[in-house]
Amino acid sequence: MRWVWMLALGVVLDPAIAGAEPSASCDAPPNLDDGWNVATPAQDTRLVQALDPSLICAIAPRLEALKDADPHGVVVIGHGALVYEAYFTGEDRRWPEQHWGEPLTPTPHDARTKHDLQSITKSVVALLAGIALDRGSLKSVDTPVLSLFPEYADLRTPDKDRITVRDLLTMTTGLRWPWKPYLSMARQMDAAPDPYRFVLEQPLVSAPGKDWRYNNGSVEVLSAVLQKATARPLDQFAKETLLDPLGIEDWEWGKMANGDPGASWGLRLRPRDLAKIGQLVLNKGTWQGQRIVPSAWIDEMIAPRIVRQAGAYGYLWWLGKQTIDDREVEVIDGSGWGGQNLYVVPSLDLVVVVTAGVYRFDGQGPQELASDTALDMVLHAAIDHLPHE
């Protein structure tokens, strides 16, 4: 989970790293016949600027040199081609744990290793909402939520009846969701016999649609809405409409205690496959010429809905800007606890995936160190090759 969007990366490129020569590890990534064209950073894949190999190839050495970054994987997609990937051994965990706070296990990662996405799962669910709308299964984002749940008639009040699907997508339901103890509410919800009732029975602390409050509960209720609308479990709907069309075959989706997929945290993908989600957003809803998500929904999903000093939030996606060499670059971000990030950079035709293992139970620590560093290096690698204005 990313509580504060980066105003500045705070990462200073080591001149020795920045000027390093490409290493042997910077050959083109292996072709795993998984739908990606592969190339080296120096190759122009669309007859446009290449990525500076000296920076791209220095990502792994730089991350390995950073204390506390705990990187697990980096994938870089430039102009539609897989141009770089690196993997690391690091302490990893799976949510939910049998015993909260159990010791982390050193885990080797490679191109075939699935990784918890944590809250990037929320961003995937936003795409599923757009697909359901396009198919007519979900009628409108302005539908009152409780009108879809006759089994919760006892929870209805005039104020709660104003909560809409749009409020779920923007986390502005107004329902109580304490942040401390860290992740306590999420754990209670996941363990509840009826997690959706658990969320909807919380008292209102502000008017629906007014105040933004990051929480897992909104997305779990959105999942219940989608499951009702599509008449199938969320993971099955995702398989049929999103994962299969993207050629994503190796995936898992963790379950809550009631057996339903954890919509706010549960998806596990290979970093290469997570990058396909990013490329889908970058391509305004298409993958290899196939329309999967309406382009209008992509635009609506990544439009700033909540604007805060630290950045903006769309429909379950973070929106920010970076300044690199006096150039301002917009970045779309799916972000998850522990240092998981899916970056989409439309103006530079880039997708960057970083996975890590900085799982701090107070929500603090250098969770974004690996992601911030890798993104900074990729942005410099792209911008340094742009013609000067």
Short mmCIF file of C-alpha atoms in Angstrom, two decimals:
data_model
loop_
_atom_site.label_atom_id
_atom_site.label_comp_id
_atom_site.label_asym_id
_atom_site.label_seq_id
_atom_site.Cartn_x
_atom_site.Cartn_y
_atom_site.Cartn_z
CA MET A 1 0.00 0.00 0.00
CA ARG A 2 1.32 3.43 -0.85
CA TRP A 3 0.12 5.93 1.69
CA VAL A 4 2.02 8.92 0.28
CA TRP A 5 2.88 9.37 -3.37
CA MET A 6 6.42 10.41 -4.18
CA LEU A 7 6.85 14.16 -4.41
CA ALA A 8 10.46 13.42 -5.24
CA LEU A 9 12.25 10.13 -5.44
CA GLY A 10 14.97 11.11 -3.03
CA VAL A 11 17.26 8.75 -4.91
CA VAL A 12 20.64 10.03 -6.03
CA LEU A 13 22.18 8.08 -8.83
CA ASP A 14 25.66 6.87 -8.01
CA PRO A 15 27.90 8.29 -10.78
CA ALA A 16 29.88 5.08 -10.83
CA ILE A 17 26.73 3.10 -11.41
CA ALA A 18 25.27 5.59 -13.87
CA GLY A 19 28.37 5.40 -16.02
CA ALA A 20 28.88 1.68 -15.75
CA GLU A 21 29.34 -0.41 -18.85
CA PRO A 22 26.61 -2.94 -19.67
CA SER A 23 27.31 -6.33 -18.13
CA ALA A 24 26.83 -9.80 -19.56
CA SER A 25 23.58 -10.01 -17.61
CA CYS A 26 22.19 -7.34 -19.90
CA ASP A 27 21.73 -9.61 -22.86
CA ALA A 28 18.17 -9.78 -24.14
CA PRO A 29 15.90 -11.54 -21.62
CA PRO A 30 15.10 -15.17 -22.50
CA ASN A 31 12.17 -15.80 -24.78
CA LEU A 32 9.75 -17.89 -22.71
CA ASP A 33 7.08 -17.95 -25.42
CA ASP A 34 4.77 -16.00 -23.10
CA GLY A 35 3.67 -13.30 -25.51
CA TRP A 36 6.55 -10.86 -25.05
CA ASN A 37 8.90 -9.74 -27.75
CA VAL A 38 12.35 -9.51 -26.19
CA ALA A 39 15.14 -7.07 -26.98
CA THR A 40 18.17 -5.46 -25.41
CA PRO A 41 17.93 -1.96 -23.92
CA ALA A 42 19.94 -0.58 -26.84
CA GLN A 43 17.56 -1.79 -29.52
CA ASP A 44 14.99 0.58 -31.00
CA THR A 45 11.87 -1.54 -30.88
CA ARG A 46 9.60 1.00 -32.56
CA LEU A 47 12.11 3.10 -34.41
CA VAL A 48 12.13 5.53 -31.51
CA GLN A 49 14.71 6.34 -28.89
CA ALA A 50 16.44 3.44 -27.21
CA LEU A 51 16.97 3.13 -23.47
CA ASP A 52 20.43 3.99 -22.24
CA PRO A 53 21.98 0.53 -21.62
CA SER A 54 24.50 1.83 -19.11
CA LEU A 55 21.66 2.82 -16.79
CA ILE A 56 19.31 -0.07 -17.45
CA CYS A 57 22.04 -2.67 -17.04
CA ALA A 58 23.16 -1.07 -13.78
CA ILE A 59 19.80 -1.56 -12.06
CA ALA A 60 20.58 -4.94 -10.50
CA PRO A 61 24.02 -3.93 -9.16
CA ARG A 62 22.54 -0.75 -7.76
CA LEU A 63 19.71 -2.55 -5.97
CA GLU A 64 22.06 -5.18 -4.60
CA ALA A 65 24.18 -2.41 -3.12
CA LEU A 66 21.27 -0.78 -1.29
CA LYS A 67 20.87 -1.87 2.28
CA ASP A 68 17.27 -2.67 3.25
CA ALA A 69 15.90 -2.50 -0.33
CA ASP A 70 15.27 -6.29 -0.39
CA PRO A 71 14.52 -6.45 -4.14
CA HIS A 72 12.95 -9.58 -5.57
CA GLY A 73 12.45 -8.71 -9.23
CA VAL A 74 12.61 -5.95 -11.84
CA VAL A 75 11.04 -6.05 -15.30
CA VAL A 76 11.31 -3.22 -17.82
CA ILE A 77 9.12 -2.96 -20.92
CA GLY A 78 10.25 -0.38 -23.46
CA HIS A 79 8.12 0.41 -26.52
CA GLY A 80 6.23 -2.86 -26.20
CA ALA A 81 9.24 -5.16 -25.80
CA LEU A 82 10.72 -6.83 -22.74
CA VAL A 83 14.16 -5.24 -22.57
CA TYR A 84 15.38 -6.04 -19.07
CA GLU A 85 14.67 -8.31 -16.15
CA ALA A 86 16.61 -9.13 -13.01
CA TYR A 87 15.76 -11.35 -10.05
CA PHE A 88 17.12 -11.71 -6.55
CA THR A 89 16.97 -13.98 -3.54
CA GLY A 90 15.14 -12.28 -0.71
CA GLU A 91 12.89 -12.88 2.25
CA ASP A 92 9.34 -13.34 1.08
CA ARG A 93 5.92 -14.09 2.54
CA ARG A 94 2.43 -14.96 1.43
CA TRP A 95 -0.73 -13.34 2.70
CA PRO A 96 -2.68 -14.34 4.67
CA GLU A 97 -0.27 -16.06 7.00
CA GLN A 98 -1.18 -18.93 9.22
CA HIS A 99 0.53 -17.12 12.07
CA TRP A 100 0.71 -13.34 11.91
CA GLY A 101 4.31 -12.18 12.14
CA GLU A 102 5.82 -15.57 11.32
CA PRO A 103 9.49 -15.48 10.23
CA LEU A 104 10.21 -14.62 6.63
CA THR A 105 11.66 -17.29 4.38
CA PRO A 106 14.64 -16.59 2.08
CA THR A 107 13.29 -17.30 -1.38
CA PRO A 108 15.07 -17.38 -4.74
CA HIS A 109 13.15 -15.59 -7.48
CA ASP A 110 13.37 -15.98 -11.24
CA ALA A 111 11.28 -15.30 -14.33
CA ARG A 112 8.90 -18.14 -13.46
CA THR A 113 8.37 -17.25 -9.80
CA LYS A 114 4.96 -15.89 -8.86
CA HIS A 115 4.89 -13.05 -6.34
CA ASP A 116 2.24 -11.57 -4.09
CA LEU A 117 0.92 -8.38 -5.67
CA GLN A 118 -0.70 -7.21 -2.45
CA SER A 119 -2.66 -4.01 -3.19
CA ILE A 120 -1.82 -4.03 -6.89
CA THR A 121 -4.67 -6.55 -6.87
CA LYS A 122 -6.98 -3.59 -6.26
CA SER A 123 -5.86 -1.99 -9.52
CA VAL A 124 -6.57 -5.23 -11.38
CA VAL A 125 -10.08 -5.26 -9.88
CA ALA A 126 -10.63 -1.76 -11.31
CA LEU A 127 -10.00 -3.21 -14.77
CA LEU A 128 -12.51 -5.99 -14.07
CA ALA A 129 -15.10 -3.39 -13.12
CA GLY A 130 -14.64 -1.75 -16.51
CA ILE A 131 -15.07 -5.08 -18.29
CA ALA A 132 -18.25 -5.80 -16.32
CA LEU A 133 -19.64 -2.40 -17.26
CA ASP A 134 -18.79 -2.91 -20.91
CA ARG A 135 -20.60 -6.25 -20.94
CA GLY A 136 -23.65 -4.79 -19.26
CA SER A 137 -23.31 -7.01 -16.20
CA LEU A 138 -22.70 -3.96 -14.04
CA LYS A 139 -25.18 -1.24 -14.94
CA SER A 140 -23.55 1.92 -13.61
CA VAL A 141 -20.87 3.15 -11.24
CA ASP A 142 -23.58 5.36 -9.74
CA THR A 143 -25.66 2.41 -8.60
CA PRO A 144 -26.31 2.54 -4.83
CA VAL A 145 -24.37 -0.34 -3.31
CA LEU A 146 -26.88 -1.52 -0.72
CA SER A 147 -29.59 -1.73 -3.38
CA LEU A 148 -27.63 -4.70 -4.76
CA PHE A 149 -27.65 -6.56 -1.43
CA PRO A 150 -31.20 -7.33 -0.25
CA GLU A 151 -29.65 -9.65 2.33
CA TYR A 152 -28.28 -6.57 4.09
CA ALA A 153 -31.59 -4.71 4.30
CA ASP A 154 -31.09 -4.35 8.06
CA LEU A 155 -28.00 -2.20 7.41
CA ARG A 156 -29.77 0.32 5.21
CA THR A 157 -30.15 3.90 6.35
CA PRO A 158 -30.83 7.04 4.29
CA ASP A 159 -27.16 7.98 4.54
CA LYS A 160 -25.73 4.54 3.76
CA ASP A 161 -28.10 4.27 0.79
CA ARG A 162 -26.05 7.08 -0.78
CA ILE A 163 -22.92 4.90 -1.04
CA THR A 164 -22.36 4.10 -4.72
CA VAL A 165 -20.10 1.78 -6.71
CA ARG A 166 -18.11 4.88 -7.64
CA ASP A 167 -17.45 5.48 -3.94
CA LEU A 168 -16.04 1.96 -3.70
CA LEU A 169 -13.73 2.65 -6.65
CA THR A 170 -12.50 5.92 -5.13
CA MET A 171 -12.49 4.78 -1.47
CA THR A 172 -14.88 7.54 -0.45
CA THR A 173 -17.64 5.47 1.16
CA GLY A 174 -17.37 7.39 4.44
CA LEU A 175 -17.43 4.13 6.42
CA ARG A 176 -15.26 3.82 9.51
CA TRP A 177 -11.90 2.17 8.81
CA PRO A 178 -9.19 2.82 11.45
CA TRP A 179 -5.62 2.68 10.22
CA LYS A 180 -4.16 1.63 13.56
CA PRO A 181 -3.24 -0.96 14.62
CA TYR A 182 -1.76 -1.34 11.15
CA LEU A 183 -3.73 -3.82 8.99
CA SER A 184 -5.94 -4.74 11.95
CA MET A 185 -9.20 -4.00 10.13
CA ALA A 186 -8.05 -5.88 7.05
CA ARG A 187 -7.22 -8.94 9.14
CA GLN A 188 -10.60 -8.82 10.90
CA MET A 189 -12.40 -8.53 7.59
CA ASP A 190 -10.47 -11.39 5.99
CA ALA A 191 -11.29 -13.65 8.93
CA ALA A 192 -14.99 -12.71 9.13
CA PRO A 193 -17.64 -15.27 8.13
CA ASP A 194 -19.23 -12.50 6.02
CA PRO A 195 -16.53 -9.94 5.14
CA TYR A 196 -18.95 -7.76 3.16
CA ARG A 197 -21.32 -7.37 6.08
CA PHE A 198 -18.30 -6.61 8.26
CA VAL A 199 -17.48 -3.64 6.01
CA LEU A 200 -20.99 -2.36 5.41
CA GLU A 201 -22.01 -2.53 9.06
CA GLN A 202 -19.27 -0.05 9.99
CA PRO A 203 -20.70 3.34 11.02
CA LEU A 204 -20.43 6.32 8.71
CA VAL A 205 -17.85 8.85 9.85
CA SER A 206 -18.37 11.20 6.89
CA ALA A 207 -20.82 11.66 4.07
CA PRO A 208 -20.41 9.19 1.16
CA GLY A 209 -18.40 10.65 -1.70
CA LYS A 210 -16.79 13.32 0.45
CA ASP A 211 -13.64 12.09 2.21
CA TRP A 212 -10.98 9.72 0.85
CA ARG A 213 -9.78 7.03 3.20
CA TYR A 214 -7.57 4.25 1.92
CA ASN A 215 -8.93 0.86 2.96
CA ASN A 216 -9.26 -2.74 1.86
CA GLY A 217 -12.94 -2.92 2.70
CA SER A 218 -14.10 -0.83 -0.25
CA VAL A 219 -12.49 -3.20 -2.73
CA GLU A 220 -13.84 -6.34 -1.08
CA VAL A 221 -17.37 -4.93 -1.30
CA LEU A 222 -16.67 -3.99 -4.94
CA SER A 223 -15.67 -7.61 -5.48
CA ALA A 224 -19.00 -8.73 -4.04
CA VAL A 225 -20.77 -6.33 -6.41
CA LEU A 226 -18.90 -7.80 -9.38
CA GLN A 227 -19.54 -11.36 -8.26
CA LYS A 228 -23.27 -10.64 -8.05
CA ALA A 229 -23.29 -8.80 -11.37
CA THR A 230 -21.37 -11.44 -13.30
CA ALA A 231 -22.78 -14.49 -11.48
CA ARG A 232 -19.32 -15.97 -11.04
CA PRO A 233 -16.45 -15.78 -8.54
CA LEU A 234 -14.10 -12.87 -9.06
CA ASP A 235 -11.12 -15.05 -9.92
CA GLN A 236 -13.13 -16.99 -12.51
CA PHE A 237 -14.38 -13.76 -14.08
CA ALA A 238 -10.80 -12.48 -14.12
CA LYS A 239 -9.58 -15.67 -15.79
CA GLU A 240 -12.19 -15.57 -18.53
CA THR A 241 -12.09 -11.87 -19.34
CA LEU A 242 -8.60 -10.66 -18.44
CA LEU A 243 -6.00 -13.30 -17.64
CA ASP A 244 -6.74 -15.71 -20.48
CA PRO A 245 -6.86 -12.94 -23.13
CA LEU A 246 -3.48 -11.72 -21.85
CA GLY A 247 -2.03 -15.23 -22.07
CA ILE A 248 -1.50 -15.36 -18.30
CA GLU A 249 -1.70 -19.04 -17.39
CA ASP A 250 0.33 -19.32 -14.19
CA TRP A 251 -1.48 -17.45 -11.43
CA GLU A 252 -2.98 -17.84 -7.98
CA TRP A 253 -5.57 -15.88 -6.04
CA GLY A 254 -5.55 -16.07 -2.25
CA LYS A 255 -8.85 -16.54 -0.44
CA MET A 256 -10.48 -15.00 2.58
CA ALA A 257 -11.87 -17.17 5.36
CA ASN A 258 -15.27 -17.37 3.62
CA GLY A 259 -13.62 -18.85 0.51
CA ASP A 260 -13.96 -15.79 -1.73
CA PRO A 261 -10.92 -14.29 -3.52
CA GLY A 262 -9.20 -11.51 -1.61
CA ALA A 263 -9.88 -8.62 -3.99
CA SER A 264 -7.73 -6.17 -2.05
CA TRP A 265 -4.59 -8.30 -1.81
CA GLY A 266 -4.82 -11.84 -3.17
CA LEU A 267 -3.48 -12.06 -6.73
CA ARG A 268 -0.10 -13.70 -7.37
CA LEU A 269 1.57 -13.30 -10.77
CA ARG A 270 4.98 -13.59 -12.35
CA PRO A 271 6.47 -10.09 -12.78
CA ARG A 272 6.47 -10.66 -16.56
CA ASP A 273 2.73 -11.25 -16.43
CA LEU A 274 2.11 -8.27 -14.17
CA ALA A 275 3.86 -6.20 -16.83
CA LYS A 276 1.14 -7.31 -19.27
CA ILE A 277 -1.40 -5.60 -17.04
CA GLY A 278 0.68 -2.43 -17.29
CA GLN A 279 1.01 -2.74 -21.05
CA LEU A 280 -2.76 -3.18 -21.29
CA VAL A 281 -3.24 0.14 -19.49
CA LEU A 282 -0.56 1.79 -21.61
CA ASN A 283 -2.29 0.52 -24.78
CA LYS A 284 -5.65 1.93 -23.61
CA GLY A 285 -7.14 -1.52 -23.15
CA THR A 286 -5.63 -3.63 -25.94
CA TRP A 287 -3.10 -6.44 -25.94
CA GLN A 288 -1.52 -7.56 -29.21
CA GLY A 289 -4.33 -5.92 -31.15
CA GLN A 290 -7.14 -7.50 -29.11
CA ARG A 291 -9.53 -5.22 -27.27
CA ILE A 292 -9.89 -6.40 -23.65
CA VAL A 293 -10.94 -3.26 -21.76
CA PRO A 294 -12.77 -0.29 -23.29
CA SER A 295 -10.43 2.63 -23.92
CA ALA A 296 -13.00 4.98 -22.40
CA TRP A 297 -12.83 3.02 -19.15
CA ILE A 298 -9.03 3.27 -19.06
CA ASP A 299 -9.33 7.04 -19.42
CA GLU A 300 -11.98 7.19 -16.70
CA MET A 301 -10.03 4.86 -14.43
CA ILE A 302 -6.82 6.88 -14.50
CA ALA A 303 -8.44 10.31 -14.31
CA PRO A 304 -7.66 12.08 -11.01
CA ARG A 305 -10.62 11.54 -8.70
CA ILE A 306 -8.97 12.42 -5.42
CA VAL A 307 -6.38 15.19 -5.56
CA ARG A 308 -4.17 15.55 -2.51
CA GLN A 309 -0.96 17.44 -1.81
CA ALA A 310 1.03 14.23 -2.10
CA GLY A 311 -0.55 13.18 -5.40
CA ALA A 312 -3.79 11.93 -6.90
CA TYR A 313 -5.91 8.79 -6.91
CA GLY A 314 -8.14 7.48 -9.67
CA TYR A 315 -10.21 4.32 -9.62
CA LEU A 316 -7.88 2.18 -7.46
CA TRP A 317 -4.75 3.50 -9.22
CA TRP A 318 -2.25 6.05 -7.92
CA LEU A 319 -1.38 9.01 -10.15
CA GLY A 320 1.73 11.12 -9.79
CA LYS A 321 4.36 13.17 -11.55
CA GLN A 322 8.12 12.93 -11.58
CA THR A 323 10.61 15.59 -12.59
CA ILE A 324 13.63 14.16 -14.37
CA ASP A 325 16.21 16.49 -15.92
CA ASP A 326 13.70 19.36 -15.86
CA ARG A 327 11.11 17.23 -17.66
CA GLU A 328 7.84 16.46 -15.90
CA VAL A 329 6.66 12.90 -16.42
CA GLU A 330 3.27 11.50 -15.45
CA VAL A 331 3.35 8.08 -13.82
CA ILE A 332 0.42 5.71 -13.23
CA ASP A 333 1.09 3.34 -10.36
CA GLY A 334 -0.38 0.19 -8.92
CA SER A 335 1.22 -0.16 -5.51
CA GLY A 336 1.26 -2.91 -2.89
CA TRP A 337 2.50 -3.52 0.63
CA GLY A 338 6.09 -4.66 0.92
CA GLY A 339 7.38 -2.74 -2.08
CA GLN A 340 5.31 -4.06 -5.01
CA ASN A 341 4.89 -1.57 -7.84
CA LEU A 342 3.54 -1.53 -11.37
CA TYR A 343 4.49 1.71 -13.09
CA VAL A 344 3.03 2.88 -16.40
CA VAL A 345 4.67 5.90 -18.06
CA PRO A 346 2.61 6.82 -21.14
CA SER A 347 4.75 9.69 -22.42
CA LEU A 348 7.84 7.46 -22.55
CA ASP A 349 6.06 4.26 -23.64
CA LEU A 350 7.35 2.42 -20.58
CA VAL A 351 6.15 -0.18 -18.11
CA VAL A 352 8.24 -1.01 -15.04
CA VAL A 353 7.51 -3.77 -12.51
CA VAL A 354 9.34 -4.06 -9.19
CA THR A 355 8.71 -6.65 -6.49
CA ALA A 356 10.32 -6.57 -3.05
CA GLY A 357 10.03 -7.94 0.47
CA VAL A 358 10.02 -5.02 2.89
CA TYR A 359 7.03 -6.30 4.88
CA ARG A 360 6.84 -4.02 7.89
CA PHE A 361 3.87 -4.47 10.18
CA ASP A 362 3.85 -0.82 11.18
CA GLY A 363 3.49 0.29 7.56
CA GLN A 364 6.81 2.09 7.74
CA GLY A 365 10.32 1.32 6.56
CA PRO A 366 11.95 1.56 3.13
CA GLN A 367 9.14 -0.25 1.32
CA GLU A 368 9.61 1.80 -1.85
CA LEU A 369 13.40 1.93 -1.92
CA ALA A 370 13.84 -0.72 -4.61
CA SER A 371 10.92 0.61 -6.67
CA ASP A 372 11.93 4.26 -6.42
CA THR A 373 15.51 3.47 -7.36
CA ALA A 374 14.63 1.28 -10.34
CA LEU A 375 12.05 3.75 -11.66
CA ASP A 376 14.47 6.64 -11.36
CA MET A 377 17.12 4.78 -13.35
CA VAL A 378 14.65 3.74 -16.06
CA LEU A 379 13.28 7.27 -16.42
CA HIS A 380 16.79 8.67 -16.74
CA ALA A 381 17.64 5.93 -19.24
CA ALA A 382 14.70 6.99 -21.40
CA ILE A 383 14.90 10.75 -21.01
CA ASP A 384 18.64 10.95 -21.56
CA HIS A 385 18.02 9.60 -25.07
CA LEU A 386 15.29 12.09 -25.91
CA PRO A 387 16.17 15.05 -28.12
CA HIS A 388 16.60 18.25 -26.17
CA GLU A 389 13.74 20.72 -26.50
#
